[in-house]
PDB file of C-alpha atoms in Angstrom:
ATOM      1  CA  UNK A   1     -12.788  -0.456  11.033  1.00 90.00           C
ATOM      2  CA  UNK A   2     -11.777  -3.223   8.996  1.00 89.00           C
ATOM      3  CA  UNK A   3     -14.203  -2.233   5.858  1.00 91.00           C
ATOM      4  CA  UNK A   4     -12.892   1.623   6.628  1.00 93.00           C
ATOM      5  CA  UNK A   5      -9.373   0.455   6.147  1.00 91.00           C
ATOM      6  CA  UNK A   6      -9.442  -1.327   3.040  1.00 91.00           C
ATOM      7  CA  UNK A   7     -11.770   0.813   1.383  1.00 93.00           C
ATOM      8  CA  UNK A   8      -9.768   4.020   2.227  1.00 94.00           C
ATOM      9  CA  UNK A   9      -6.605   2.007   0.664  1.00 89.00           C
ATOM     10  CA  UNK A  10      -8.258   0.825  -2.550  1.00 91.00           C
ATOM     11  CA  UNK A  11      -9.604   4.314  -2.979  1.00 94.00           C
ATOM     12  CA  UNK A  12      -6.123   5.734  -3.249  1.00 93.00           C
ATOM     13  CA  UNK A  13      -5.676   4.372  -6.820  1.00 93.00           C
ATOM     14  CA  UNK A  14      -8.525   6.246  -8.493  1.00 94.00           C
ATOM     15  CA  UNK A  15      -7.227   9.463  -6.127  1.00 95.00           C
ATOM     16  CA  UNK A  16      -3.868   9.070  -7.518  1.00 94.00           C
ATOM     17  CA  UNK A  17      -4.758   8.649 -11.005  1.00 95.00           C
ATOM     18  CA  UNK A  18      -7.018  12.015 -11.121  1.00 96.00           C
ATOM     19  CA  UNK A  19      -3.996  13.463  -9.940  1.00 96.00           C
ATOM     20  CA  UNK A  20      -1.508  12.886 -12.362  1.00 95.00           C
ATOM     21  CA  UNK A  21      -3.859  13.714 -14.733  1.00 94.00           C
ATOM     22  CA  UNK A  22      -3.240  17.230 -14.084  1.00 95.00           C
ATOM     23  CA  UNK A  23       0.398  17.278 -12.329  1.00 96.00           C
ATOM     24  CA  UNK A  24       3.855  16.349 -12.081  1.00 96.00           C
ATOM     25  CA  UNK A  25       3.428  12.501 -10.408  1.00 96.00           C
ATOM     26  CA  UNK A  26       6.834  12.765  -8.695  1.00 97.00           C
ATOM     27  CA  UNK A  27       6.490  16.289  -7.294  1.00 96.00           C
ATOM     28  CA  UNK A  28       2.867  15.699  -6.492  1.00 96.00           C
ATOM     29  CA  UNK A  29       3.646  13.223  -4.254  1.00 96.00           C
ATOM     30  CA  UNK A  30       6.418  14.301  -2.464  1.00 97.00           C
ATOM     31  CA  UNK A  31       4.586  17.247  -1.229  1.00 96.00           C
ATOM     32  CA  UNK A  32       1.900  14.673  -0.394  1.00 95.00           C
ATOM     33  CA  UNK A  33       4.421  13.562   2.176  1.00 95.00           C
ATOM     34  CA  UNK A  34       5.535  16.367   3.200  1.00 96.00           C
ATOM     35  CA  UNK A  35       2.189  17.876   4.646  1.00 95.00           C
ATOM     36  CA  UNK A  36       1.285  13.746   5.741  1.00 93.00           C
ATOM     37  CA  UNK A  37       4.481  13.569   7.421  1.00 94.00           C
ATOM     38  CA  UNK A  38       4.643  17.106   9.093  1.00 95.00           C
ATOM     39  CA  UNK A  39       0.533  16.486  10.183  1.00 94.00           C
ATOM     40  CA  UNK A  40       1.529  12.720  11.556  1.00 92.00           C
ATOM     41  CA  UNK A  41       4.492  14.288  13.651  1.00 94.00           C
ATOM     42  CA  UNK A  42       2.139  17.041  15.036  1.00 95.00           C
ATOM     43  CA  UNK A  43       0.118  14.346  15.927  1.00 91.00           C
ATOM     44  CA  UNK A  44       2.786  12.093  17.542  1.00 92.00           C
ATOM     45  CA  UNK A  45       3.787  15.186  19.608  1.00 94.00           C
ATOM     46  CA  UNK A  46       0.375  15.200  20.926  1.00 93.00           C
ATOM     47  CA  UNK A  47       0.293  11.993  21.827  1.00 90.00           C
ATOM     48  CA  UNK A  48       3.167  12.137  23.695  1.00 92.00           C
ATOM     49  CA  UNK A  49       5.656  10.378  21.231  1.00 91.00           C
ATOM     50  CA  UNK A  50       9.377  10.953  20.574  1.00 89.00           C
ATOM     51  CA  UNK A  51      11.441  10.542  17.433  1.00 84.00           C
ATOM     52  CA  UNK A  52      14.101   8.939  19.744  1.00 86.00           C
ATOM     53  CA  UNK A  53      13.783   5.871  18.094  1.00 86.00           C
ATOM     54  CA  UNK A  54      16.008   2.943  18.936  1.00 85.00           C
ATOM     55  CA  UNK A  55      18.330   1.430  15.868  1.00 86.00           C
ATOM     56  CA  UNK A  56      16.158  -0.954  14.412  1.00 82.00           C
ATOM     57  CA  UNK A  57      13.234   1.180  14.495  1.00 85.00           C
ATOM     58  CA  UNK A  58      15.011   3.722  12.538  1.00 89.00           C
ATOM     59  CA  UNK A  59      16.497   1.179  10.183  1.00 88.00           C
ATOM     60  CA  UNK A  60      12.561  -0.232   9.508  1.00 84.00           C
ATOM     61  CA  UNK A  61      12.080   3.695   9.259  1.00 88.00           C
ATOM     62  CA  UNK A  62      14.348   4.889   6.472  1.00 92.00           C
ATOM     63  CA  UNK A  63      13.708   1.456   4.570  1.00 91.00           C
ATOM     64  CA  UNK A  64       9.836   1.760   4.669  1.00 87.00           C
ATOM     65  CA  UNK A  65      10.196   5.225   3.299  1.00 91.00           C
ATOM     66  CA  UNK A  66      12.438   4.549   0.492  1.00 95.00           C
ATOM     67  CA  UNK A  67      10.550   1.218  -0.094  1.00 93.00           C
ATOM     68  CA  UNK A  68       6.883   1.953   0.225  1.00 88.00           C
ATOM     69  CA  UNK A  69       6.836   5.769  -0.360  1.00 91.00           C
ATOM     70  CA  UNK A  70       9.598   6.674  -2.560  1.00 94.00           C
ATOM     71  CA  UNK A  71       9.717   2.886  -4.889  1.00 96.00           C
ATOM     72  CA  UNK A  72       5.930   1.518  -4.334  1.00 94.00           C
ATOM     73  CA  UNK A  73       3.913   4.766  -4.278  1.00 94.00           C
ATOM     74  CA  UNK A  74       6.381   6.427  -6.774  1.00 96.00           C
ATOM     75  CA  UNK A  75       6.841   3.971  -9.326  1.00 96.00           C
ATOM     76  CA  UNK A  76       2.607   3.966  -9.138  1.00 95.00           C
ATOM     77  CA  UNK A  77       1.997   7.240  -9.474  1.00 95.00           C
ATOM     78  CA  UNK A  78       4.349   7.709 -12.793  1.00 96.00           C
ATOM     79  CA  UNK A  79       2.823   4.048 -14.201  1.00 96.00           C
ATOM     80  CA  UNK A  80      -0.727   5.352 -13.587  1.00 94.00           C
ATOM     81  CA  UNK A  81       0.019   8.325 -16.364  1.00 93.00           C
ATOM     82  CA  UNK A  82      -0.065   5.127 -18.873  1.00 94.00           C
ATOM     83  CA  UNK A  83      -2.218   2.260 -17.337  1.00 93.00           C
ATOM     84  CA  UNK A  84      -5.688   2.496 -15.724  1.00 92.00           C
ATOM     85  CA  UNK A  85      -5.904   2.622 -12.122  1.00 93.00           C
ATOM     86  CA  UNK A  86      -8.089  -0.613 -11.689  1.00 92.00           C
ATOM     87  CA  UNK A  87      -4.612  -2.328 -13.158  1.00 91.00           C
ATOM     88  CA  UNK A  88      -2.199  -0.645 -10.657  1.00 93.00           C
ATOM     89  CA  UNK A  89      -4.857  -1.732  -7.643  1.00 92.00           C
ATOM     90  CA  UNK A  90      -4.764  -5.288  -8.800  1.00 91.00           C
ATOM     91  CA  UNK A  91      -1.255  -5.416  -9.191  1.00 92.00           C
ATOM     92  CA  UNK A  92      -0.428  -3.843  -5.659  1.00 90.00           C
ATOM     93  CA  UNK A  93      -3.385  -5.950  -4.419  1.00 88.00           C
ATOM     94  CA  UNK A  94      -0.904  -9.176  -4.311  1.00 89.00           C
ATOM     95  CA  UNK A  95       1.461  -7.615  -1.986  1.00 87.00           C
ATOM     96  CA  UNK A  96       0.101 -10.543   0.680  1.00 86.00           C
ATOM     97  CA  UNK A  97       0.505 -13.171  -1.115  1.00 88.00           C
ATOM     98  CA  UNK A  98       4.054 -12.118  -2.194  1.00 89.00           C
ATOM     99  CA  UNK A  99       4.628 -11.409   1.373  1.00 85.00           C
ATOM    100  CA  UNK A 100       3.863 -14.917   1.839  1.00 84.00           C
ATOM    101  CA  UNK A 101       5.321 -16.042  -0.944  1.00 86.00           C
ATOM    102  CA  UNK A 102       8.971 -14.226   0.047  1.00 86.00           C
ATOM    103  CA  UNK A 103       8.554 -15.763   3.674  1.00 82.00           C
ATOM    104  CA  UNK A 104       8.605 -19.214   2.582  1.00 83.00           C
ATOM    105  CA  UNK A 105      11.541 -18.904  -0.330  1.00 83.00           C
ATOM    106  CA  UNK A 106      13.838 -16.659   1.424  1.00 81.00           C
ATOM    107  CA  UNK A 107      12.835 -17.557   5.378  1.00 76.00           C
ATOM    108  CA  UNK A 108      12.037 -20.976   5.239  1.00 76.00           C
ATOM    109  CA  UNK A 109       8.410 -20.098   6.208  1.00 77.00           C
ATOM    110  CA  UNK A 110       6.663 -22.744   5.346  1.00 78.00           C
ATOM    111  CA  UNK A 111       3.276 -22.867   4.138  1.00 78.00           C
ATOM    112  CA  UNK A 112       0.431 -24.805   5.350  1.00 84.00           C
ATOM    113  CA  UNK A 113      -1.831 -26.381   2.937  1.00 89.00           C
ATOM    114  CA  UNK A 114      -4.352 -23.709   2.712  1.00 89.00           C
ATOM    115  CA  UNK A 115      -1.517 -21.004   2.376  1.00 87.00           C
ATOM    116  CA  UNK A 116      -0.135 -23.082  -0.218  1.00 89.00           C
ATOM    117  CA  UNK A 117      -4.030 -23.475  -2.106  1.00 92.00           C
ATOM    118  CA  UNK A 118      -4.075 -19.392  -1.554  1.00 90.00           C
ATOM    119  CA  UNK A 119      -0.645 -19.018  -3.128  1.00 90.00           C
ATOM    120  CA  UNK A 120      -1.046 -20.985  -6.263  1.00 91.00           C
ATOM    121  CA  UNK A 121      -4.966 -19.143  -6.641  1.00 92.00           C
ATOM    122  CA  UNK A 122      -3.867 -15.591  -5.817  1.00 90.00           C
ATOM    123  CA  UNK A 123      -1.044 -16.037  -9.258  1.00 87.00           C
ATOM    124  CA  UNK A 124      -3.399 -18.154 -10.863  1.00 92.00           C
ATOM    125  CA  UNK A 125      -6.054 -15.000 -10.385  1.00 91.00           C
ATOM    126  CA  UNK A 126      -2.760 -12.649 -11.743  1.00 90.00           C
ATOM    127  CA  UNK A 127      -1.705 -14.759 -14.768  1.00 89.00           C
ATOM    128  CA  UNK A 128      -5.608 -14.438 -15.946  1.00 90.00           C
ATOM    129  CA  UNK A 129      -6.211 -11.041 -15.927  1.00 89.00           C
ATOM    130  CA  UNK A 130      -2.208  -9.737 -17.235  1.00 88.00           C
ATOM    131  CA  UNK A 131      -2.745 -12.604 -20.214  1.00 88.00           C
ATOM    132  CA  UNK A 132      -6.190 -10.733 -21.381  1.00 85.00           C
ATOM    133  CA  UNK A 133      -4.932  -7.572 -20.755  1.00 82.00           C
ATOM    134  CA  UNK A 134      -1.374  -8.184 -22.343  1.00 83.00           C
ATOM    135  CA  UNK A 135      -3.299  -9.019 -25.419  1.00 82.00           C
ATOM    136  CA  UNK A 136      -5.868  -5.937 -25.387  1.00 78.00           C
ATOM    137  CA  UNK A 137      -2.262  -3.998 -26.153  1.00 82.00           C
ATOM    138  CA  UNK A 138      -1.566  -2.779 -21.745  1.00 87.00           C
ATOM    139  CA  UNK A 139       1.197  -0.625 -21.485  1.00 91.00           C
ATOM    140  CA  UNK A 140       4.226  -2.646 -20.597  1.00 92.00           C
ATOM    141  CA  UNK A 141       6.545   0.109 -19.202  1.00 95.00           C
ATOM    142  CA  UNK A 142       3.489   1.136 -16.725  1.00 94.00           C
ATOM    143  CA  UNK A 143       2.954  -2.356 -16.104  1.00 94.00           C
ATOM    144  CA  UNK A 144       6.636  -3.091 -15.314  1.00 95.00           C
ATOM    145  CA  UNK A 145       6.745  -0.033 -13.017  1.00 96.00           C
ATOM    146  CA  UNK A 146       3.269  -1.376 -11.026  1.00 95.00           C
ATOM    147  CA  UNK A 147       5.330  -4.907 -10.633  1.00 95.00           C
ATOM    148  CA  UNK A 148       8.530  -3.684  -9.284  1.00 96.00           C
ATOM    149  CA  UNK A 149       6.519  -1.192  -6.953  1.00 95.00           C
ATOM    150  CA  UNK A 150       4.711  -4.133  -5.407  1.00 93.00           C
ATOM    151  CA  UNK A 151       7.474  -5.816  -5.179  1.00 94.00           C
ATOM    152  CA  UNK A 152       9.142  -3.152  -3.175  1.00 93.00           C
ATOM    153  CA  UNK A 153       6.214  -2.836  -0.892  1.00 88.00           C
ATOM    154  CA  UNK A 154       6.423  -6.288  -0.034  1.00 88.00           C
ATOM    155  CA  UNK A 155      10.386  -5.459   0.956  1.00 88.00           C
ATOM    156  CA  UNK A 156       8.533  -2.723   3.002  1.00 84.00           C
ATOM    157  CA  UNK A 157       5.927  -4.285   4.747  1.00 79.00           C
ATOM    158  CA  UNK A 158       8.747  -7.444   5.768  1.00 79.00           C
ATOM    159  CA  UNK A 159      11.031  -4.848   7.177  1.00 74.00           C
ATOM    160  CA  UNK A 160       8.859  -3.573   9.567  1.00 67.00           C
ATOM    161  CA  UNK A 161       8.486  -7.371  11.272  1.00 62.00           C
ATOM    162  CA  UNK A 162       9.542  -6.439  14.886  1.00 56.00           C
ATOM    163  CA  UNK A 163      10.706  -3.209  14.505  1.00 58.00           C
ATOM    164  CA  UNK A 164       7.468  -0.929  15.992  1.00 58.00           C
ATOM    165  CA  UNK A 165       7.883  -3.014  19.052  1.00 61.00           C
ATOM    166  CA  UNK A 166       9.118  -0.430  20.942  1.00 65.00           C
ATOM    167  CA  UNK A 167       6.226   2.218  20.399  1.00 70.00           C
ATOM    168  CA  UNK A 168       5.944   5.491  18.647  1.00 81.00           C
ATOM    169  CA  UNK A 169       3.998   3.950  15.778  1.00 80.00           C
ATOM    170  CA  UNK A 170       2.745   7.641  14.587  1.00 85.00           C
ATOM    171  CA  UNK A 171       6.194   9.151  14.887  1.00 90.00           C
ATOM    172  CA  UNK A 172       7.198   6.371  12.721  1.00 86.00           C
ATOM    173  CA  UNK A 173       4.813   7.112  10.248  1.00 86.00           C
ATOM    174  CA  UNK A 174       5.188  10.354   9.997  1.00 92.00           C
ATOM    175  CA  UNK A 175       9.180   9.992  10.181  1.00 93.00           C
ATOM    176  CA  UNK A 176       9.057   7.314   6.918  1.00 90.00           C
ATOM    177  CA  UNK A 177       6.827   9.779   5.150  1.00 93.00           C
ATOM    178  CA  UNK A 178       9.069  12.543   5.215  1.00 96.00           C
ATOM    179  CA  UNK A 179      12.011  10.001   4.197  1.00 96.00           C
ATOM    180  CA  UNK A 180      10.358   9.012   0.932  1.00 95.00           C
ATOM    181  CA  UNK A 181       9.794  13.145   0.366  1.00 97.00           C
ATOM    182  CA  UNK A 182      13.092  13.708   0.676  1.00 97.00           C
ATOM    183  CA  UNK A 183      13.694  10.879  -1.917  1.00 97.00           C
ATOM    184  CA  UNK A 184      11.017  12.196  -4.494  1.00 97.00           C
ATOM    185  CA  UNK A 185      12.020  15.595  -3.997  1.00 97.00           C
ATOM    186  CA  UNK A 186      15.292  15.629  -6.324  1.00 96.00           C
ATOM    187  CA  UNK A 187      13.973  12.820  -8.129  1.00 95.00           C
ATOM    188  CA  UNK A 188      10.547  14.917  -9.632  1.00 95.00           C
ATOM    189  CA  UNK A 189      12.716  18.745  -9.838  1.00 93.00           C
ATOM    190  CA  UNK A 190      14.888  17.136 -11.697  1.00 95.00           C
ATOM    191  CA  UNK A 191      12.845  14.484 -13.950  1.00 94.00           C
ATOM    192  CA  UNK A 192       9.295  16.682 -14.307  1.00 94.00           C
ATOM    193  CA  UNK A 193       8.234  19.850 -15.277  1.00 91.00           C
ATOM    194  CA  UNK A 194       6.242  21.359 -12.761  1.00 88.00           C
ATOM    195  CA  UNK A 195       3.291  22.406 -15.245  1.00 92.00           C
ATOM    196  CA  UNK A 196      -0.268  21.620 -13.477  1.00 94.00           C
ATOM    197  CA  UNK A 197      -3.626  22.206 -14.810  1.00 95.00           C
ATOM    198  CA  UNK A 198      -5.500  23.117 -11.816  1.00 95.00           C
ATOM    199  CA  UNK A 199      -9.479  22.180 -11.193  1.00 96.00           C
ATOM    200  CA  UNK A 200     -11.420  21.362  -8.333  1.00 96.00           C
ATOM    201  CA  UNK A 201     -11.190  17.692  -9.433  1.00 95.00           C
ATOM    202  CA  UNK A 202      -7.811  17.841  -8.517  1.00 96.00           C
ATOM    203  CA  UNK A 203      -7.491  20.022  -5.169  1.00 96.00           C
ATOM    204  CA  UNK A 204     -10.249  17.470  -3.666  1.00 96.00           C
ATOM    205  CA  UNK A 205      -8.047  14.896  -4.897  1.00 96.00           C
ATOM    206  CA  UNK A 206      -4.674  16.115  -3.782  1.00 96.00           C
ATOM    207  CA  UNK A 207      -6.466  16.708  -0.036  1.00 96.00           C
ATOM    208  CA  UNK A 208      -8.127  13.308   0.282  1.00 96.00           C
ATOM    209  CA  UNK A 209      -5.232  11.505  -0.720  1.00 94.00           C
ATOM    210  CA  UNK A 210      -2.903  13.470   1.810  1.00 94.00           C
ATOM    211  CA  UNK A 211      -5.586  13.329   4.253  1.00 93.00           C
ATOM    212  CA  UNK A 212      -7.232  10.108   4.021  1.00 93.00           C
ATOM    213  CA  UNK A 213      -5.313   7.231   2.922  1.00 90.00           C
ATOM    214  CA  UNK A 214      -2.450   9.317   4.014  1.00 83.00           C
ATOM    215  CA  UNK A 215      -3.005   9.738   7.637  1.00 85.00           C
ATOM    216  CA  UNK A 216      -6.593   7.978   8.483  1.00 87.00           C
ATOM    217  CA  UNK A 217      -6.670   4.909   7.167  1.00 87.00           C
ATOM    218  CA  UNK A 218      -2.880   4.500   9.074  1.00 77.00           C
ATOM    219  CA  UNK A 219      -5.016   5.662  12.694  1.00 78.00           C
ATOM    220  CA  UNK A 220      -7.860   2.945  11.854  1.00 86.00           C
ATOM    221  CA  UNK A 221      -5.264   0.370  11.247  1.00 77.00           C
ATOM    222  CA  UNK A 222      -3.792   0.621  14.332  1.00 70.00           C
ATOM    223  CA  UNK A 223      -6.808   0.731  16.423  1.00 76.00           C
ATOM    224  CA  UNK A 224      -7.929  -2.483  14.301  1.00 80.00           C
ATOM    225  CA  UNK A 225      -4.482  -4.200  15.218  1.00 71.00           C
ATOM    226  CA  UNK A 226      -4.904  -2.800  18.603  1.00 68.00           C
ATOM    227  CA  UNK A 227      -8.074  -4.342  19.282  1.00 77.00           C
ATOM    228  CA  UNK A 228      -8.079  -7.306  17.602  1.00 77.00           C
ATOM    229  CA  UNK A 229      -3.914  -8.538  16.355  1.00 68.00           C
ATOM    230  CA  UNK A 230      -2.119  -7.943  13.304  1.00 63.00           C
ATOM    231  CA  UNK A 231      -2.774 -11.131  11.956  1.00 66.00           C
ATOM    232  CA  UNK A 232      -6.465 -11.082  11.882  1.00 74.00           C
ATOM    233  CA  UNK A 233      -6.354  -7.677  10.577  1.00 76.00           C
ATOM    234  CA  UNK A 234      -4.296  -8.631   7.885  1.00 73.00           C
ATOM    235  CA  UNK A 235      -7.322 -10.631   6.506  1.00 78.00           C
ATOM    236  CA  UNK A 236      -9.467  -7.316   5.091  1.00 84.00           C
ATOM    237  CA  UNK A 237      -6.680  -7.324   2.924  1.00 81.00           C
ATOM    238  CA  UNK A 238      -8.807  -9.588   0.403  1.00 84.00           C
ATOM    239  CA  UNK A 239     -11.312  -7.078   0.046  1.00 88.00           C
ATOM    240  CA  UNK A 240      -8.576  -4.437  -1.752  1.00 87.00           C
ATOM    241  CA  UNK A 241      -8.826  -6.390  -5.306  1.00 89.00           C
ATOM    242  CA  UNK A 242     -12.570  -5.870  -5.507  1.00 90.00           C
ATOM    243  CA  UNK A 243     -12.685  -2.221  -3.627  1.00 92.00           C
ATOM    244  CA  UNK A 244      -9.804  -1.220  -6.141  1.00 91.00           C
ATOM    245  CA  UNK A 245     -11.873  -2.162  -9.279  1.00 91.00           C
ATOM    246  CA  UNK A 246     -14.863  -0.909  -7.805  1.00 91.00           C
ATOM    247  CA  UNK A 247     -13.506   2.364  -7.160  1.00 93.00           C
ATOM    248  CA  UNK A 248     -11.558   2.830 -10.553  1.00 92.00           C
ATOM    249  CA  UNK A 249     -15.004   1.795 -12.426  1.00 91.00           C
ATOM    250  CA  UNK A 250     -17.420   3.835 -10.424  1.00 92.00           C
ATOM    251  CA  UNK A 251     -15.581   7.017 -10.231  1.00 92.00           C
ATOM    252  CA  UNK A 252     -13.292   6.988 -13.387  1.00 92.00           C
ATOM    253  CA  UNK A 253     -15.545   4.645 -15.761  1.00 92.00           C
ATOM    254  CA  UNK A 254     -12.840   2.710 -16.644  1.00 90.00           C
ATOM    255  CA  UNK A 255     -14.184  -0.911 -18.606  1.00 85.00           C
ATOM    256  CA  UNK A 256     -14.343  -3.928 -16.888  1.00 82.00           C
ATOM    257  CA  UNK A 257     -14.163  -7.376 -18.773  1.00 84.00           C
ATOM    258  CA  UNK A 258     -15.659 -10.825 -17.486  1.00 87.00           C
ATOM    259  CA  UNK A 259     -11.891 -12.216 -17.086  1.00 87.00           C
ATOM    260  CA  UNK A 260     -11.286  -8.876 -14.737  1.00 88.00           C
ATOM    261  CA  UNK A 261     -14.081 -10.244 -12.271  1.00 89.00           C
ATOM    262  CA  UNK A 262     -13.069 -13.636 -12.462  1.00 93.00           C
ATOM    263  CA  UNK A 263      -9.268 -12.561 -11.366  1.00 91.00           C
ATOM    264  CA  UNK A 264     -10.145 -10.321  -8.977  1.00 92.00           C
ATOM    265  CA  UNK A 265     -12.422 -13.048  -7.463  1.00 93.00           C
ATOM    266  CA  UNK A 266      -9.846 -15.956  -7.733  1.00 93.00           C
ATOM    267  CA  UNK A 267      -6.979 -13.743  -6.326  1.00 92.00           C
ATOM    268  CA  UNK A 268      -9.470 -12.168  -3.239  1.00 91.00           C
ATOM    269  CA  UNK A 269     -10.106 -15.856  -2.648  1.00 92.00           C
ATOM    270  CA  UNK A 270      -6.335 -16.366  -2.595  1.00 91.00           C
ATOM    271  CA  UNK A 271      -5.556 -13.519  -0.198  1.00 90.00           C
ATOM    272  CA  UNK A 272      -8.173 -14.591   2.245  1.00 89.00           C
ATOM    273  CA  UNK A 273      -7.020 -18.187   2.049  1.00 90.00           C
ATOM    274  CA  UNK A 274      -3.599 -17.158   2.967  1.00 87.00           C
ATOM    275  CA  UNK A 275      -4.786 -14.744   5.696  1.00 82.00           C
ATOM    276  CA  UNK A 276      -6.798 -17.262   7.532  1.00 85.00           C
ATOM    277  CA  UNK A 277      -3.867 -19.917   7.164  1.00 85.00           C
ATOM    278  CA  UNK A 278      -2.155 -17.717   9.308  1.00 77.00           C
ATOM    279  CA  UNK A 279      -4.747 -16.684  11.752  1.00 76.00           C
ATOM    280  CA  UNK A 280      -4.919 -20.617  12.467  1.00 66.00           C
ATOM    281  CA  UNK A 281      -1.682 -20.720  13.731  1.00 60.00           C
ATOM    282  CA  UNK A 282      -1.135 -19.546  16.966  1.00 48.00           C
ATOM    283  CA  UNK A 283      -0.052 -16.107  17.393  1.00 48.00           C
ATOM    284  CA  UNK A 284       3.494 -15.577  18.970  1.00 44.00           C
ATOM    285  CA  UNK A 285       3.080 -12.531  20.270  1.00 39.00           C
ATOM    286  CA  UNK A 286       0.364  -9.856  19.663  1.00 44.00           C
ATOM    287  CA  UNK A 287       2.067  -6.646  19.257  1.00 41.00           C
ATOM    288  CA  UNK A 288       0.802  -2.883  20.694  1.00 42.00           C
ATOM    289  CA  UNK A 289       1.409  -1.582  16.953  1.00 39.00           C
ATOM    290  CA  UNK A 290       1.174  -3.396  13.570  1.00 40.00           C
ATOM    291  CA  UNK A 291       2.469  -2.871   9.991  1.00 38.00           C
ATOM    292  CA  UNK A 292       0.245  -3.058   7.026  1.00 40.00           C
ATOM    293  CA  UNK A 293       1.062  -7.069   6.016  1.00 34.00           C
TER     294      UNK A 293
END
């Protein structure tokens, strides 16, 4: 489940970037959410959930939309019109590491040694691969956009720290997805032309986006939290640097250079070394539901 999750993830960069190829990235996306989110409330029905949601659970709600869908996802689709999508997956690859990072300046989390080692790797990894590719001439408006959207899916995934306590983790889901279409919605009829160049390249794109990392890889992540804590299953995270690349080079061809290995390996060693830092401690409590962090 773990291997499932973060390959499903990584894949949605080379999905995303086929698709705004041929269509409107803001528009595209926010009917994305719009069938995820209707097909993950179905779903919660079924289960027996309710959108009756207590306070906090609708706060973490409305933020993770507007964070994750509508700033992260948004802000990635538009920079991957300009950058390649092995880039954008690297980028968004150090969300754990700033989650760390933002724990210890902002909560006084502190860092143990090896979180500390992971830390200073993980940017080390970073600062390697954006110096060679800031010099091969990378597009610095689709880089900025892949930064800030990484930084607001770290805002996202810290938000959500206590809030699914209370159950109806697929309502949830399904609830924050059709927050951040609400966002796009106005956001892409008013910015984009809707002009798409249809092909099946893109309709198998456009489905395995919505379905896939849209709504599956969210069920295998909570049966992998379920079964064996969020913290543990926080450490396939590592694998998203190298399943990223792979993706974007197998599918889309894009060109690899020795100093993009060598980053992806120092920041996967980075990620993992924060990841197990944390599954040494001892877990407070080990909830029903996770988040993706």
């Amino acid at each position: 489940m773990g291997l499932l999750f973060a390959a499903m993830w990584s894949s949605a960069f080379t999905s995303a970037r086929i698709i705004v190829a041929s269509a409107p990235p803001l528009t595209a996306l926010a009917l994305r959410f719009l069938l995820s989110g209707l097909i993950a409330v179905v779903l919660a029905r079924l289960m027996g959930q309710t959108w009756r949601l207590t306070p906090a659970q609708w706060r973490a709600t409305i933020l993770f939309g507007i964070c994750q869908n509508a700033l992260y996802l948004g802000l990635n689709f538009v920079a991957m019109q300009w950058v390649e999508a092995s880039l954008a997956a690297i980028v968004a690859s150090t969300m754990p590491l700033l989650v760390a990072l933002a724990g210890w300046m902002f909560l006084k989390d502190r860092p143990k040694p090896l979180a500390l080692f992971g830390l200073v790797a993980g940017l080390a990894g970073v600062a390697l691969i954006m110096g060679i590719r800031l010099q091969g001439g990378v597009n610095l408006v689709g880089l900025g956009f892949c930064v800030i959207g990484v930084i607001a899916l770290t805002v996202a995934t810290m938000s959500l720290k206590g809030a699914l306590s209370g159950g109806n983790y697929m309502m949830i889901v399904g609830l924050q997805m059709l927050v951040g279409s609400a966002v796009l919605w106005p956001a892409g009829l008013l910015l984009e032309q809707v002009v798409v160049q249809w092909s099946v390249s893109l309709v198998l794109a456009f489905i395995y986006t919505t379905l896939v990392p849209g709504l599956a890889a969210t069920v295998i992540w909570v049966l992998l939290v379920n079964r064996i804590g969020a913290v543990r299953a926080a450490t396939f995270h590592f694998l998203n640097p190298f399943l990223g690349v792979a993706f974007a080079s197998l599918l889309l061809g894009e060109a690899l250079q020795g100093s993009d290995y060598l980053g992806v390996l120092i920041i996967a060693t980075g990620i993992l070394a924060v990841q197990l830092s944390r599954v040494s401690e001892k877990e407070q409590i080990r909830p029903k539901f996770g988040s993706e962090s």
